[in-house]
Short mmCIF file of C-alpha atoms and ligand atoms in Angstrom, two decimals:
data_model
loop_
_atom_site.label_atom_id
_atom_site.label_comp_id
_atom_site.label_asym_id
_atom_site.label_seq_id
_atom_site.Cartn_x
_atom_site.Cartn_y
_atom_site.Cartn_z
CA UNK J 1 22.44 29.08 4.85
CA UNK J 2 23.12 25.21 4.91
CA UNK J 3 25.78 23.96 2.97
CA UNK J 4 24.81 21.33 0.23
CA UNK J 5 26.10 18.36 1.26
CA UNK J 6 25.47 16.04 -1.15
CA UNK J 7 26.62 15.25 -5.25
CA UNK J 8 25.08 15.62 -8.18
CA UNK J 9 26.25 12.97 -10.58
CA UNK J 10 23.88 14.60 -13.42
CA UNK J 11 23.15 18.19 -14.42
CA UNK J 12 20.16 18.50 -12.49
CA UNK J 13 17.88 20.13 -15.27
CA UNK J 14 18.96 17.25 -18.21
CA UNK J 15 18.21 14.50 -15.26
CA UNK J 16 14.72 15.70 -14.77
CA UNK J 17 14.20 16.07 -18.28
CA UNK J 18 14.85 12.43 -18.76
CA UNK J 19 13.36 11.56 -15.79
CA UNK J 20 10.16 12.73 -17.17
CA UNK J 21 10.64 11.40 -20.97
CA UNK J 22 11.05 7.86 -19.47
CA UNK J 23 8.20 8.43 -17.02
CA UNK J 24 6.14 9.41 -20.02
CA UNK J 25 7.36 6.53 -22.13
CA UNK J 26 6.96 3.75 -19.36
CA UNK J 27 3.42 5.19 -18.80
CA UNK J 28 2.74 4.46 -22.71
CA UNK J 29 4.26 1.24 -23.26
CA UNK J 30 2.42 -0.17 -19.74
CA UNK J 31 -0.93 1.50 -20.52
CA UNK J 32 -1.00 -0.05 -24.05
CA UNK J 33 -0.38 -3.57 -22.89
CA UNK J 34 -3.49 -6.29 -22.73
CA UNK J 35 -3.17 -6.70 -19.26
CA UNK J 36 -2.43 -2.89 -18.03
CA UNK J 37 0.77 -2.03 -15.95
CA UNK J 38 2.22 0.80 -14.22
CA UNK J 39 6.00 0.74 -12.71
CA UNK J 40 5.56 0.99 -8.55
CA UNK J 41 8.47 2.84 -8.77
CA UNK J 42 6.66 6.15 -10.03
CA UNK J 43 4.36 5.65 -7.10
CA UNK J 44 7.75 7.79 -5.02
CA UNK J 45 6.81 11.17 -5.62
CA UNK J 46 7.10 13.47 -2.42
CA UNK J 47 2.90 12.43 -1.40
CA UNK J 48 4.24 8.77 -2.50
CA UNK J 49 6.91 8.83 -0.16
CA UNK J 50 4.53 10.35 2.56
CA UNK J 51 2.09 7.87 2.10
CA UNK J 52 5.19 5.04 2.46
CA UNK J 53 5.94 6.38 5.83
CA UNK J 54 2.71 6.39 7.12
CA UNK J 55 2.19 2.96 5.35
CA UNK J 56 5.51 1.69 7.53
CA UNK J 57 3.56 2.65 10.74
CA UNK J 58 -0.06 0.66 10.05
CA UNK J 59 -1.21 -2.10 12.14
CA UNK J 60 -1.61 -4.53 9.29
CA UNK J 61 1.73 -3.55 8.14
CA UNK J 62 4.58 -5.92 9.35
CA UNK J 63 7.55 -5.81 7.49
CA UNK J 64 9.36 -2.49 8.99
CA UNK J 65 8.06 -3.42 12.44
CA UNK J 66 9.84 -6.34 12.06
CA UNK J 67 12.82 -5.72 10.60
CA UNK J 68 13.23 -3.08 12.79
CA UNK J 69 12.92 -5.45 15.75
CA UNK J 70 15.28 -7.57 13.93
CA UNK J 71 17.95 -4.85 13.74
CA UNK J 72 17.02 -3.85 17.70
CA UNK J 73 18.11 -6.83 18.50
CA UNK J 74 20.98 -8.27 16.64
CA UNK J 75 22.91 -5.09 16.04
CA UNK J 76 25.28 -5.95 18.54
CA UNK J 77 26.13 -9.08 16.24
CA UNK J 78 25.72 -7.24 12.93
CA UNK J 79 28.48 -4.45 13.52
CA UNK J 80 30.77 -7.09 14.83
CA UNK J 81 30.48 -8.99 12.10
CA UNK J 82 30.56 -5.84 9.66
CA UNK J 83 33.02 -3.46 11.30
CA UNK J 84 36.40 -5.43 11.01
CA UNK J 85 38.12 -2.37 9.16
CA UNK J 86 37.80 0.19 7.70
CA UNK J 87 34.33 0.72 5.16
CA UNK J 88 32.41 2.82 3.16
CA UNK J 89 28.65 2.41 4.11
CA UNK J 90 26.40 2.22 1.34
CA UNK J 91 23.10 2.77 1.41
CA UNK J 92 20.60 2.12 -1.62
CA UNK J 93 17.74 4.24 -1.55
CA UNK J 94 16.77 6.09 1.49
CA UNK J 95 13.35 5.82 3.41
CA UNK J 96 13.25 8.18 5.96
CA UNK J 97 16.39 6.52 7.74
CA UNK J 98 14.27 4.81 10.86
CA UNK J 99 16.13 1.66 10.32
CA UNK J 100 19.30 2.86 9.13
CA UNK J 101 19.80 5.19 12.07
CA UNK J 102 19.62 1.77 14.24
CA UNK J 103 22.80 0.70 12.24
CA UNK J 104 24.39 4.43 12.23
CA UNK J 105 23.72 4.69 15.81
CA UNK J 106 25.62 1.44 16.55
CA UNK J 107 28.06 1.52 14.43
CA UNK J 108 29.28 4.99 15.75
CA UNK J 109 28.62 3.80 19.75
CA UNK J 110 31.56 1.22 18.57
CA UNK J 111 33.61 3.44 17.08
CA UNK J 112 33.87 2.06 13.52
CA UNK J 113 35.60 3.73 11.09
CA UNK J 114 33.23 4.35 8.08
CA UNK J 115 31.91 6.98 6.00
CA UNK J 116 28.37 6.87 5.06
CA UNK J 117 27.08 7.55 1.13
CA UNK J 118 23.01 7.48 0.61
CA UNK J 119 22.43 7.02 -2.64
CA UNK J 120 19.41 8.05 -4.37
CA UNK J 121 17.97 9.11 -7.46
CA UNK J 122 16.19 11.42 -6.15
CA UNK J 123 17.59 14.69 -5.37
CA UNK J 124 14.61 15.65 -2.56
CA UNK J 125 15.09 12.35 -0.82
CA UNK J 126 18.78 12.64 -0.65
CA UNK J 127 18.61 16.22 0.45
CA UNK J 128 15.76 15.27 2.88
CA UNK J 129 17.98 13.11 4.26
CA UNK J 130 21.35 14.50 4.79
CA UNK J 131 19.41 17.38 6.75
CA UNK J 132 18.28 14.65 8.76
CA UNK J 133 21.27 13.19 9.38
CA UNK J 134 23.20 16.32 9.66
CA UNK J 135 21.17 17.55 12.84
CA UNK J 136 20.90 14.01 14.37
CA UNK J 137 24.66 12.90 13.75
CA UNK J 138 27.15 16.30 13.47
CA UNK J 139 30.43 14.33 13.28
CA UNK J 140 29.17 11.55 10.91
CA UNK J 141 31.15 11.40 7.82
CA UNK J 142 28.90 11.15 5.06
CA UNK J 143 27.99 12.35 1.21
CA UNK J 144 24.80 11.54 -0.48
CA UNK J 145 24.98 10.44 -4.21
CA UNK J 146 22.21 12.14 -5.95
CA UNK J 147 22.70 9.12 -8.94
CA UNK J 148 21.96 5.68 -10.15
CA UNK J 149 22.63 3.21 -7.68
CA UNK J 150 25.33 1.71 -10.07
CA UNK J 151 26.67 5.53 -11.08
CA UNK J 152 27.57 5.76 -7.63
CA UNK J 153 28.74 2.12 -6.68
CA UNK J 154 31.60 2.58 -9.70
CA UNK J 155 32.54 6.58 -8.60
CA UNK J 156 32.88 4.98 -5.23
CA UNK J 157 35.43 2.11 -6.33
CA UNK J 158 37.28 4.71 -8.13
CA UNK J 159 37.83 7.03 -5.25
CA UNK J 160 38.80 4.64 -2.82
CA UNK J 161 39.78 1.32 -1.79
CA UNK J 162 37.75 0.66 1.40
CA UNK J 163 35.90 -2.39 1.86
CA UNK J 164 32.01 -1.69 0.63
CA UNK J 165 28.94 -2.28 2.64
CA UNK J 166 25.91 -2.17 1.03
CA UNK J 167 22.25 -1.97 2.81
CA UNK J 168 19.33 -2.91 0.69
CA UNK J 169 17.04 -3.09 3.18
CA UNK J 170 12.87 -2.86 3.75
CA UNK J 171 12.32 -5.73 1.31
CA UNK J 172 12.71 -3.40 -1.57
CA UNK J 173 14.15 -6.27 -3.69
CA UNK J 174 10.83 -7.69 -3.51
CA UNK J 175 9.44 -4.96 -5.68
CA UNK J 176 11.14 -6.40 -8.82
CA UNK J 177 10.23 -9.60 -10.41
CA UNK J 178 12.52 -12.41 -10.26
CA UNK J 179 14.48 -11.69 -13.24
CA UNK J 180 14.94 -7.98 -12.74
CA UNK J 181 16.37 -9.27 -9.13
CA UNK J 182 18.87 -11.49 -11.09
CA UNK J 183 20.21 -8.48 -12.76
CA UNK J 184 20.21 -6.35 -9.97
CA UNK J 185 21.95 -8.81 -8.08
CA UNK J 186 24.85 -9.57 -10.55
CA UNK J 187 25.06 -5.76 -11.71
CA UNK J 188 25.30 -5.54 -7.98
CA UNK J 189 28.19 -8.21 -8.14
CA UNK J 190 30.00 -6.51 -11.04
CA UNK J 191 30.62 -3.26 -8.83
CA UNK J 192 31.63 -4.36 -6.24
CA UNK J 193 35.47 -6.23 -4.88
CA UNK J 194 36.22 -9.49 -3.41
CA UNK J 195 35.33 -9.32 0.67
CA UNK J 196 32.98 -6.53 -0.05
CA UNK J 197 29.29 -6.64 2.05
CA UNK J 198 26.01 -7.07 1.04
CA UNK J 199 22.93 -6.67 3.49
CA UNK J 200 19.57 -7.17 2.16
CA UNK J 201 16.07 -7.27 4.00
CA UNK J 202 13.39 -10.06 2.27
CA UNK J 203 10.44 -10.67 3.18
CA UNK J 204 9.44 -14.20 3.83
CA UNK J 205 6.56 -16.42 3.10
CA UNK J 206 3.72 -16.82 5.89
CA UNK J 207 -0.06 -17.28 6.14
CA UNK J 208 -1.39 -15.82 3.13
CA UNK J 209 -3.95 -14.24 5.31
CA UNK J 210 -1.37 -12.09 6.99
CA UNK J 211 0.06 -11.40 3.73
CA UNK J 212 -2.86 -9.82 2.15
CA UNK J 213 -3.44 -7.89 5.18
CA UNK J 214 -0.64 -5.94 5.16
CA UNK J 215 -1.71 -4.40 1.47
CA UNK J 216 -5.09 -4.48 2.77
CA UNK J 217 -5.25 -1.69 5.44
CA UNK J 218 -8.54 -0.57 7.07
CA UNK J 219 -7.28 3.12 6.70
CA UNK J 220 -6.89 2.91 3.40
CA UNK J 221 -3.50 4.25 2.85
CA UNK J 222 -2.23 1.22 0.20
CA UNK J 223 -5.39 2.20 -1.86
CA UNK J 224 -4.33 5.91 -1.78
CA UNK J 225 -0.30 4.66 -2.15
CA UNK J 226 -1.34 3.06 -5.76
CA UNK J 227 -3.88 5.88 -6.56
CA UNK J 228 -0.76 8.03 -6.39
CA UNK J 229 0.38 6.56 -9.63
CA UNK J 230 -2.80 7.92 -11.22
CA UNK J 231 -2.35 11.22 -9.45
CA UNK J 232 0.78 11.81 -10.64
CA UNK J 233 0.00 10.70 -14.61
CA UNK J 234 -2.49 13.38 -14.03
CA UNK J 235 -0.48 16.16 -12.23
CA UNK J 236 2.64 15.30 -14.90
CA UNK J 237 1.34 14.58 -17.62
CA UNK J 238 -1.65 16.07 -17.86
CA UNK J 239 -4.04 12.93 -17.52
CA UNK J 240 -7.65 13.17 -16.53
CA UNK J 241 -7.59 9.80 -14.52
CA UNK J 242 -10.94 10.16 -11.84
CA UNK J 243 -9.55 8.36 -9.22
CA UNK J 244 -13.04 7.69 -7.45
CA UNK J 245 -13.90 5.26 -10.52
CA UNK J 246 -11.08 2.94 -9.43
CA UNK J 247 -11.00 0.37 -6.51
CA UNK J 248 -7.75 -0.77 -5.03
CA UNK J 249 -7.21 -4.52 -5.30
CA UNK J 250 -4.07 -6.55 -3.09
CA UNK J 251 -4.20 -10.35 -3.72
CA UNK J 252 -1.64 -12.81 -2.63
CA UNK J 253 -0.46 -14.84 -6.36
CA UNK J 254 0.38 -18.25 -4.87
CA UNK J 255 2.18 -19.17 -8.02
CA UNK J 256 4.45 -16.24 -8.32
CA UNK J 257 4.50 -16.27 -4.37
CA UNK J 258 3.84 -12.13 -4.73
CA UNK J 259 1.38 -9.78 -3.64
CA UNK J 260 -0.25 -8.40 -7.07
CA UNK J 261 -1.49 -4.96 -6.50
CA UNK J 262 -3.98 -3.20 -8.69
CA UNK J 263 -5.97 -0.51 -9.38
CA UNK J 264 -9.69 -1.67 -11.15
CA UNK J 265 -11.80 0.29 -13.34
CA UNK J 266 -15.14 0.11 -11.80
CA UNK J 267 -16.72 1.30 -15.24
CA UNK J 268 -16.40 1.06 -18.81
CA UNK J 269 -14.59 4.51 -19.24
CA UNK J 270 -11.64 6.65 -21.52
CA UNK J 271 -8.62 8.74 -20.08
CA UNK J 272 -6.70 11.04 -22.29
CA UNK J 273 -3.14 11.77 -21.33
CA UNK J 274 -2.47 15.13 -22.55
CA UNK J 275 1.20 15.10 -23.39
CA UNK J 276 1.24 11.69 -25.15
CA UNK J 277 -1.63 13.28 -27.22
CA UNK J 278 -3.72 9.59 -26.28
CA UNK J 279 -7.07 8.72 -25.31
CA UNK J 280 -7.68 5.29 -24.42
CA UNK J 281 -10.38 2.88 -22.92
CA UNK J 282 -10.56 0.59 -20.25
CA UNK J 283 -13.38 -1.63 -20.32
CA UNK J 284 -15.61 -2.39 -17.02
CA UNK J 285 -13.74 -3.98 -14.06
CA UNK J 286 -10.65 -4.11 -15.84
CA UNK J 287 -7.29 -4.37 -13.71
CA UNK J 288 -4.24 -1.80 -14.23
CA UNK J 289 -1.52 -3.85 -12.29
CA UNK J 290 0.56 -1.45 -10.45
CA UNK J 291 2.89 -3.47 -7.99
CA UNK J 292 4.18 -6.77 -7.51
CA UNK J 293 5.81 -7.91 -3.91
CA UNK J 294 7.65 -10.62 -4.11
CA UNK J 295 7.72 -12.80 -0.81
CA UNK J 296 10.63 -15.14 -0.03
CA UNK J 297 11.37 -19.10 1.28
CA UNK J 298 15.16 -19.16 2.59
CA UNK J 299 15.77 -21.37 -0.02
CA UNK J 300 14.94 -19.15 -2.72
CA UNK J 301 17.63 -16.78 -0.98
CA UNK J 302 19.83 -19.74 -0.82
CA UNK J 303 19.16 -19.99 -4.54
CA UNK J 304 19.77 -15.96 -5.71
CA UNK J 305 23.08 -15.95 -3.21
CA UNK J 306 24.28 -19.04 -5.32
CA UNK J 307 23.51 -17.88 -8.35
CA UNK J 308 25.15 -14.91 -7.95
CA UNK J 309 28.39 -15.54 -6.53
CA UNK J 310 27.85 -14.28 -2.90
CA UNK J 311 28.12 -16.16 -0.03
CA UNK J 312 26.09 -16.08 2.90
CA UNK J 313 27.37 -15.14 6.11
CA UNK J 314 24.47 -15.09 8.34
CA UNK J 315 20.09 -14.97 8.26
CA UNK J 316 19.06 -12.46 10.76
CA UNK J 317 15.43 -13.50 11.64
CA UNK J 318 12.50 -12.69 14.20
CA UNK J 319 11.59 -15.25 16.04
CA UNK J 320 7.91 -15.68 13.89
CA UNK J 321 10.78 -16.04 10.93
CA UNK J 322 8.45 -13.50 8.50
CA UNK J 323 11.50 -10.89 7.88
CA UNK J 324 15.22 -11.63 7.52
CA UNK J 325 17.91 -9.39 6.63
CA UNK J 326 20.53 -11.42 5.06
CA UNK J 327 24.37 -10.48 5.14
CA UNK J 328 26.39 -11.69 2.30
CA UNK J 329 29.92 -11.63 1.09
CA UNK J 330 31.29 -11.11 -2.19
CA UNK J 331 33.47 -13.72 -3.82
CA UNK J 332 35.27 -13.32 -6.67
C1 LIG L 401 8.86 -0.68 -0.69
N1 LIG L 401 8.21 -2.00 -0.75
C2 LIG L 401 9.06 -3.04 -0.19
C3 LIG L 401 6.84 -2.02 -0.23
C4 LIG L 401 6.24 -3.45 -0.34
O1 LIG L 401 5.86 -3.99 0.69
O2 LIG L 401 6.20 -3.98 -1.44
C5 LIG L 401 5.93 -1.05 -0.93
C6 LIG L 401 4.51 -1.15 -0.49
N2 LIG L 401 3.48 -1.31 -1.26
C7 LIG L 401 2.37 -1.35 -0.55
N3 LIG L 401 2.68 -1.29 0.72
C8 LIG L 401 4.03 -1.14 0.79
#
C-alpha cells in the first residue's frame, strides 16, 4: 500500500463540488458573452494534461525546450545563488516535473538544505507527482499541498520560518492577461517575507512567425488541447458540443503582444448544455476564444518586478533570448 503523502487543505468531496459549480458557472457567464470565452484553465483535465505533455515535446513547440536548456545550463549559477540557507521550495503547479527535476537534481547534488511542497489544486496531479518523485528521489523531503496556491503559501508561513522559494515556471504567467498577472503578482507579494525568492519562466517576444508556429502544430495536438474544453463541457456537463464542426484558430495579437487561441464554429449551429438547462446559438464562423498567451519584452518584466515590489536578481536567457526565467527577491 503507498502511503499518502500529500495534504488535503479541503474536504475532498465539498472541493469537487465547488470545483464543478464554478466550472459550470464560468462556462455560463463566458458562453453568454458577445465575443465567446472559455477559461484555458479548464482545458487541465487528466486528457488536458496529456495532451500538455505531448504538446511540450512538438517540433514547433519552443518554450520547454528552451527553458529546459536554460536550466541545463545555468543551474550551477541558479542554486548558488538560491541555496544560501536554509528554504522551503515551492512549487506552483506541477507539469510532469521535467524541469523541476533539473532544479531537484541539483539542488540535492549540492547538498542544500530544503524541503520541497508542490502545490496544486488538483488532487491527481499532486498525487501523480509525489509518486513520481517518491521513486525517483527516496530521501527528498517533500509534501504536496493539494490547495490554492495562496491556501498553501499562508499554511506554509505559519508553520515555519524558512526562507521561501517559489518556481513559477513554463511561462504559465503568460496564460493570464495583464491585469490578472498584477494580482497574482502582488497576492504573490502579500504571502510571502522580506528576502524570500521568486523564479518565474516568461516567454519573450520574437518573429511572429515562430510564434504562431508553436500553437500551430502539424500534428494537431493544440487543436485537440482547446477541443478539450469542449470535450469536457460535454463529458461534465452534459453538453452536446460536435467537435468536428469547429476549427482551431492560433493568431499572434500584435497589440496585446499574445497568442489568441480559438475554437470557430464552422456553421450556423445550437448546443444545449444539459445541466445549465441552456441551448444557445452560435452563428457561422463565429470565434469561442479559449486562450490567451501572453509574450514578454524584458522591459515589460522590468515593469511587473517594479510594480510589484520585487527586485530582480538575475535574467536567465538562451542565447536566441526567446525564454528567460527570471529570479527575483522580495522587498518589503
Ligand atoms: C501552459 N501554457 C504556458 C501554455 C502556453 O504556451 O500558453 C499552454 C499551451 N497552449 C497551447 N500550447 C501550449
Amino acid at each position: 500500500m503507498t502511503e499518502q503523502n500529500y495534504r488535503l487543505f479541503n474536504e475532498g468531496e465539498n472541493i469537487q463540488f465547488k470545483t464543478h459549480q464554478e466550472f459550470a458557472n464560468d462556462v455560463l457567464i463566458g458562453l453568454s458573452q458577445p465575443l465567446k470565452w472559455l477559461p484555458s484553465k479548464y482545458i487541465y483535465d487528466r486528457q488536458g494534461s496529456r495532451l500538455f505533455q505531448e504538446i511540450m515535446e512538438l517540433p514547433e513547440y519552443y518554450l520547454t525546450r528552451t527553458e529546459i536548456e536554460i536550466l541545463e545550463s545555468r543551474k550551477n549559477q541558479i542554486s548558488e545563488e538560491i541555496g544560501d540557507r536554509e528554504f522551503n521550495l515551492i512549487e506552483l503547479g506541477c507539469g510532469d516535473g521535467k524541469k523541476t527535476k533539473i532544479i531537484l537534481d541539483e539542488f540535492l547534488r549540492k547538498k542544500h538544505r530544503f524541503h520541497f511542497y508542490p502545490i496544486d489544486i488538483s488532487e491527481n496531479s499532486i498525487s501523480d507527482f509525489m509518486n513520481s518523485l517518491r521513486s525517483k528521489y527516496p530521501d527528498l523531503r517533500s509534501e504536496g499541498l493539494v490547495s490554492d496556491y495562496f491556501e498553501g503559501l499562508y499554511w506554509l508561513s505559519a508553520q515555519n520560518h524558512k526562507k521561501n522559494v517559489v518556481l513559477f515556471l513554463g511561462s504559465n504567467i503568460g496564460n493570464f492577461t495583464p491585469l490578472k498577472a498584477g494580482v497574482f503578482l502582488s497576492s504573490l507579494w502579500k504571502a510571502l517575507n522580506n528576502g524570500d525568492l521568486v523564479f518565474i519562466g516568461f516567454d519573450l517576444r520574437k518573429n511572429t512567425e515562430t510564434m504562431v508556429r508553436a500553437y500551430n502544430d502539424k500534428k494537431g495536438v493544440t487543436a485537440a488541447f482547446n477541443k478539450n474544453l469542449l470535450k469536457r463541457i460535454n463529458r461534465e456537463l452534459k453538453g452536446n458540443f460536435d467537435l468536428d464542426q469547429f476549427e482551431f484558430y492560433a493568431t499572434y495579437d500584435v497589440v496585446e503582444g499574445a497568442i489568441q487561441s480559438y475554437l470557430i464554429s464552422e456553421i450556423k449551429q445550437e448546443v444545449f448544455i444539459g445541466e445549465l438547462k441552456w441551448l444557445f446559438s452560435l452563428k457561422e464562423k463565429e470565434p469561442i476564444h479559449t486562450e490567451s498567451s501572453y509574450k514578454y519584452l524584458t522591459s515589460d518584466i522590468e515593469d511587473m518586478a517594479d510594480k510589484n515590489n520585487f527586485e530582480i536578481i538575475e535574467n536567465y536567457h538562451d542565447p536566441n533570448k526567446y525564454f528567460v526565467d527570471s529570479l527575483w527577491k522580495v522587498v518589503k
